PDB file of C-alpha atoms in Angstrom:
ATOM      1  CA  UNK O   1      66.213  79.726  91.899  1.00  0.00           C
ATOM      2  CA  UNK O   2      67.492  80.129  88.312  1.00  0.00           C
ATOM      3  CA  UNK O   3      70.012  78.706  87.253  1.00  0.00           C
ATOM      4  CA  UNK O   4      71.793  78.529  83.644  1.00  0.00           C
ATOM      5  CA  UNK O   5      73.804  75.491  82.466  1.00  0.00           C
ATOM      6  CA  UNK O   6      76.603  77.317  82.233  1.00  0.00           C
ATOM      7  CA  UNK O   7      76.579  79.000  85.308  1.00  0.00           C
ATOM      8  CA  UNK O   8      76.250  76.002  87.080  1.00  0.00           C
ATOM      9  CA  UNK O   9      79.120  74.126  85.498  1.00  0.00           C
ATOM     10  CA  UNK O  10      81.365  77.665  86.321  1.00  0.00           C
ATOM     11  CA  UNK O  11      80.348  76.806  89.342  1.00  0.00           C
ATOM     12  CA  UNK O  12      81.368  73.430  89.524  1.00  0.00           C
ATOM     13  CA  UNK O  13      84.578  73.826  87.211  1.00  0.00           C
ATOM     14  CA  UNK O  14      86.420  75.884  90.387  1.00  0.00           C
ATOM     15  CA  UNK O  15      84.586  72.820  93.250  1.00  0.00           C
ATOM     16  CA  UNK O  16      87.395  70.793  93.270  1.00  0.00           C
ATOM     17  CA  UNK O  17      86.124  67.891  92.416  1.00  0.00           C
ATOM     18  CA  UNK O  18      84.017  68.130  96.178  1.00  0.00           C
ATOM     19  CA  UNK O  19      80.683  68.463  96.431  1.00  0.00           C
ATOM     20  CA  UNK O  20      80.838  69.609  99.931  1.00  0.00           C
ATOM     21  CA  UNK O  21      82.695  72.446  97.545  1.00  0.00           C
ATOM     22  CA  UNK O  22      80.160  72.691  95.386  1.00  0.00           C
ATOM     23  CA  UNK O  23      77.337  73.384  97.770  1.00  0.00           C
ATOM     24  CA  UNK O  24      79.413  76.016  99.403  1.00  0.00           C
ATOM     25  CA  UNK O  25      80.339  78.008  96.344  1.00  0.00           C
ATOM     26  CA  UNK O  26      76.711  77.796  95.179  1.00  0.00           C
ATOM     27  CA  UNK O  27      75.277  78.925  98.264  1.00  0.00           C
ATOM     28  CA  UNK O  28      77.507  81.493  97.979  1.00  0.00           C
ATOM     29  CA  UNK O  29      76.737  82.269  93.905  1.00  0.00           C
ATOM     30  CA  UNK O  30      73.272  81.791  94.634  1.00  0.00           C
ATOM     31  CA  UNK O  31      72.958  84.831  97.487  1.00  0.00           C
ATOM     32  CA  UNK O  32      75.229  87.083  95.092  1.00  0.00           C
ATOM     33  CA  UNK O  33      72.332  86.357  92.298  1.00  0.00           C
ATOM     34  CA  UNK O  34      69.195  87.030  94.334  1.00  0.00           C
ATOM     35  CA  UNK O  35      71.092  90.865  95.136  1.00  0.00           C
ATOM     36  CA  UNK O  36      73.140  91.802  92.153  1.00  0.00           C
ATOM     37  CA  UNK O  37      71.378  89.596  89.078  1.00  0.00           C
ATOM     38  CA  UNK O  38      67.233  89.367  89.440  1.00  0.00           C
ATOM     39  CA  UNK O  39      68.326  85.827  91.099  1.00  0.00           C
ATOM     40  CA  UNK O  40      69.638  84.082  87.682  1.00  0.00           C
ATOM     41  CA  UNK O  41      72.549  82.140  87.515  1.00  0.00           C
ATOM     42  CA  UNK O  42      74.179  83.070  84.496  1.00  0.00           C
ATOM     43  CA  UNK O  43      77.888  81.927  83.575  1.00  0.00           C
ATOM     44  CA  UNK O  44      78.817  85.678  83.880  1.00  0.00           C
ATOM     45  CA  UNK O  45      77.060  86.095  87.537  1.00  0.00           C
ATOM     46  CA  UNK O  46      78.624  82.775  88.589  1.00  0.00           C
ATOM     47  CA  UNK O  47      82.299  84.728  87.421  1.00  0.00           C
ATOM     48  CA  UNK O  48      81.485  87.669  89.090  1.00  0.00           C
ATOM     49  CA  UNK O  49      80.618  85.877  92.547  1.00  0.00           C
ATOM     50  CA  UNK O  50      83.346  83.530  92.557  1.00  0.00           C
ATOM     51  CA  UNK O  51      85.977  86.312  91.582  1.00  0.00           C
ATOM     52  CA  UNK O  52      84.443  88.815  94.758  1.00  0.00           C
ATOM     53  CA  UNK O  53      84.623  85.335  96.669  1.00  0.00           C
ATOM     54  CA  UNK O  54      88.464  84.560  95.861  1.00  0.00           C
ATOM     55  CA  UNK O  55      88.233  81.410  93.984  1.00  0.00           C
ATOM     56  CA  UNK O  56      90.444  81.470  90.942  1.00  0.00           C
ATOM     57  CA  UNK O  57      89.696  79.864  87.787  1.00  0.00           C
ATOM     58  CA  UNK O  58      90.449  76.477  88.503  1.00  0.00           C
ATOM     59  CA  UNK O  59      89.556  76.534  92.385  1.00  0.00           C
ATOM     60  CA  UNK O  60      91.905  77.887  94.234  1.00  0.00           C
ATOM     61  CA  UNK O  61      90.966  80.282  97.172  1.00  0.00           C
ATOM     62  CA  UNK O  62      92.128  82.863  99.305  1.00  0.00           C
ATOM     63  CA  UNK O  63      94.409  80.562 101.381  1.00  0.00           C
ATOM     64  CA  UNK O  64      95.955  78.268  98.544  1.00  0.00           C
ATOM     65  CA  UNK O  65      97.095  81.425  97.020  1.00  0.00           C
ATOM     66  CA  UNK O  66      98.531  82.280 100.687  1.00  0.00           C
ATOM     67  CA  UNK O  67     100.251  79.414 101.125  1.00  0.00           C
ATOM     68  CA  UNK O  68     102.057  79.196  97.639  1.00  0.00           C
ATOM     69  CA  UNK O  69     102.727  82.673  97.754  1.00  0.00           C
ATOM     70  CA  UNK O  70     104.569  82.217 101.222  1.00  0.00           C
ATOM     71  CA  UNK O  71     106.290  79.736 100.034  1.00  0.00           C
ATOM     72  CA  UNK O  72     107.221  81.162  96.707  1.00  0.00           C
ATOM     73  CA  UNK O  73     108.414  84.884  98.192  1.00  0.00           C
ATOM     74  CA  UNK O  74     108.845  84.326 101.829  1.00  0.00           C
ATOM     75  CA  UNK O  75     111.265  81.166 100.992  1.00  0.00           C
ATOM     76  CA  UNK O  76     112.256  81.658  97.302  1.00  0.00           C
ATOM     77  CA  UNK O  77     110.033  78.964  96.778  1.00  0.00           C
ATOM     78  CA  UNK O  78     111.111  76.196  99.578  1.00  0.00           C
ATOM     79  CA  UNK O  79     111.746  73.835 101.243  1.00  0.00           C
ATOM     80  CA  UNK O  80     110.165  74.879 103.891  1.00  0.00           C
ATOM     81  CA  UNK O  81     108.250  73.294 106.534  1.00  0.00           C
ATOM     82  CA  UNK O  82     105.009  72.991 107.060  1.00  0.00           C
ATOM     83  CA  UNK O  83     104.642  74.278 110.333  1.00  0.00           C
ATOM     84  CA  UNK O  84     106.090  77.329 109.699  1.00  0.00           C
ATOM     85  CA  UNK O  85     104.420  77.784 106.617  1.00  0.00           C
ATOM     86  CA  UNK O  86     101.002  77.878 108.752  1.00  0.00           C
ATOM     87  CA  UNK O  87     102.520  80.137 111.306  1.00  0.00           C
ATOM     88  CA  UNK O  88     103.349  82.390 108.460  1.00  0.00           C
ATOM     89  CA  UNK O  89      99.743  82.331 107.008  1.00  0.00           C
ATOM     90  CA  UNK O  90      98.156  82.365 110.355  1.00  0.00           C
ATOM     91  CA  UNK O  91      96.370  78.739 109.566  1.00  0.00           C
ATOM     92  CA  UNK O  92      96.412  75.452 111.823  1.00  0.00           C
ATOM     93  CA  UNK O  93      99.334  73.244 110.299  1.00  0.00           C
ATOM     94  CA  UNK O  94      96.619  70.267 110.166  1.00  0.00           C
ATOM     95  CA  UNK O  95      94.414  72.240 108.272  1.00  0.00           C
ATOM     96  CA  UNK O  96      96.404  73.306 105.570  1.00  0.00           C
ATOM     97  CA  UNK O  97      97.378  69.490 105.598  1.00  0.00           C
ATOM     98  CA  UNK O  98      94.276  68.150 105.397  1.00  0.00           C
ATOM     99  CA  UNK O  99      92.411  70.774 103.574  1.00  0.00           C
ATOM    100  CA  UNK O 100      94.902  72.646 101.086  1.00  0.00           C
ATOM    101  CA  UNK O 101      97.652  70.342 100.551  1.00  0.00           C
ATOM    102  CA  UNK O 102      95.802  67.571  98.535  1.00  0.00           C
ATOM    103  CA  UNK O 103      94.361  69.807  96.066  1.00  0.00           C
ATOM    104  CA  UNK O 104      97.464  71.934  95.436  1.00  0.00           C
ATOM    105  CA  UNK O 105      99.317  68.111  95.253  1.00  0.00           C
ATOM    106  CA  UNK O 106      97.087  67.035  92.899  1.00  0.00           C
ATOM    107  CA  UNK O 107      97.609  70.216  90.825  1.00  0.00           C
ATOM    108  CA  UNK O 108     101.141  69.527  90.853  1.00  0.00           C
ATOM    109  CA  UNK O 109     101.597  72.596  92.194  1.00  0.00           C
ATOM    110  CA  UNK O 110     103.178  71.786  95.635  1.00  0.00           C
ATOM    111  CA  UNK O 111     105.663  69.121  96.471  1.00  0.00           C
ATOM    112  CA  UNK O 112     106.587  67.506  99.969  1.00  0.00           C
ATOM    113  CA  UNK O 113     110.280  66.408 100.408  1.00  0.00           C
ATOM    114  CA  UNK O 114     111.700  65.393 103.532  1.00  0.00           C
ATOM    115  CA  UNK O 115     113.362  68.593 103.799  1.00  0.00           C
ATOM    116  CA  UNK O 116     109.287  70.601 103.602  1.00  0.00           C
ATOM    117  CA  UNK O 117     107.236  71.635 101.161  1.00  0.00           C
ATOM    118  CA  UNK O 118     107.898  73.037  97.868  1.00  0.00           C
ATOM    119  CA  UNK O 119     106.376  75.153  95.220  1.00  0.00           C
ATOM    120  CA  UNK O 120     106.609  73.395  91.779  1.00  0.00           C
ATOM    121  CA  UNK O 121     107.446  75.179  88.240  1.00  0.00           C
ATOM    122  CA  UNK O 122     103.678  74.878  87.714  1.00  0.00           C
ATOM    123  CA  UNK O 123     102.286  77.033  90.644  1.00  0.00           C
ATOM    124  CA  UNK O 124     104.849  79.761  89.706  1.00  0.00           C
ATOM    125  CA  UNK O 125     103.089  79.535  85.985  1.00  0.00           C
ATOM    126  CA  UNK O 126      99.519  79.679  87.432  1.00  0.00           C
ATOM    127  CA  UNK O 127     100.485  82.862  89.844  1.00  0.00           C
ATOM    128  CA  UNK O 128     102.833  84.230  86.605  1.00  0.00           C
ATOM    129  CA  UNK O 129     105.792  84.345  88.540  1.00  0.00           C
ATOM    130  CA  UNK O 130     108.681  83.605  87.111  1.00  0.00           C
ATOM    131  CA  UNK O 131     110.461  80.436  87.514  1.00  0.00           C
ATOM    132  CA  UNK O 132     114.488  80.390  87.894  1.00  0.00           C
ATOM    133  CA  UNK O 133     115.257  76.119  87.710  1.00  0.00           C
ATOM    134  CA  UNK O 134     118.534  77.136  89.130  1.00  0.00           C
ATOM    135  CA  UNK O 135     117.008  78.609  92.077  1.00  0.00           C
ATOM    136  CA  UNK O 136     114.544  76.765  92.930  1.00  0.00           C
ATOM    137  CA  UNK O 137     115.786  73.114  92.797  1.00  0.00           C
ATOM    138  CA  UNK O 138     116.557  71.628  95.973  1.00  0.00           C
ATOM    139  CA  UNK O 139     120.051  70.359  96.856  1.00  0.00           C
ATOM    140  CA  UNK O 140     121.079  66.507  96.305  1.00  0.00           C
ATOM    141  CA  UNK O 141     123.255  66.966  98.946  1.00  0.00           C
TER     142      UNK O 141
END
């Protein structure tokens, strides 16, 4: 297979940092070249792929989107606990723990307090929601 520099670092900018990631978003570019692009890499086919696949410009997918999104307009942006967060997504609790969670941590988009989880000033940026710090800080009390 072809591949372009810059395709492949597209690739790898939105792989989290995983390279279990990275061989699963470039199995996925790769198939996407051999039937739409003559089966070259470019940075523009990697784009295209990615975008049909879900995976935002810095990695998020499908289900990190759910889950800030449910916490963000189904509970005005938490607390809110994690196990209802999955039942509201449909997703195992210990998945979205062990799988989502760290990334969207590291991001600084999503907090855990002892009250559950919430969405930080950041993840309403990268969604371009807007942000209300009134709202949307928890309680002292």
């Amino acid at each position: 297979m072809e591949a372009e520099e810059d395709g492949l670092k597209e690739i790898a900018g939105r792989a989290r940092g995983t390279p279990r990631v990275a061989n699963r978003l470039l199995k996925r570019v790769r198939d996407y070249a051999q039937v739409m692009a003559k089966g070259i890499i470019t940075k523009q086919v990697a784009k295209d792929a990615l975008a049909k696949l879900g995976v935002d410009i810095i990695g998020l997918d499908e289900i990190d989107h759910k889950v800030l999104h449910t916490i963000i307009e189904k509970f005005d942006g938490g607390p809110v606990g994690l196990d209802t967060i999955a039942a509201s997504i449909s997703e195992e609790a210990d998945t979205i723990t062990d799988v989502y969670e760290p990334f969207l941590m590291q991001l600084g988009f999503l907090e855990r307090t002892p009250r559950g989880r919430l969405a930080t000033r950041r993840a309403y940026e990268h969604l371009g929601l807007p942000y209300n710090r009134e709202k949307n800080q928890p309680s002292l009390l």
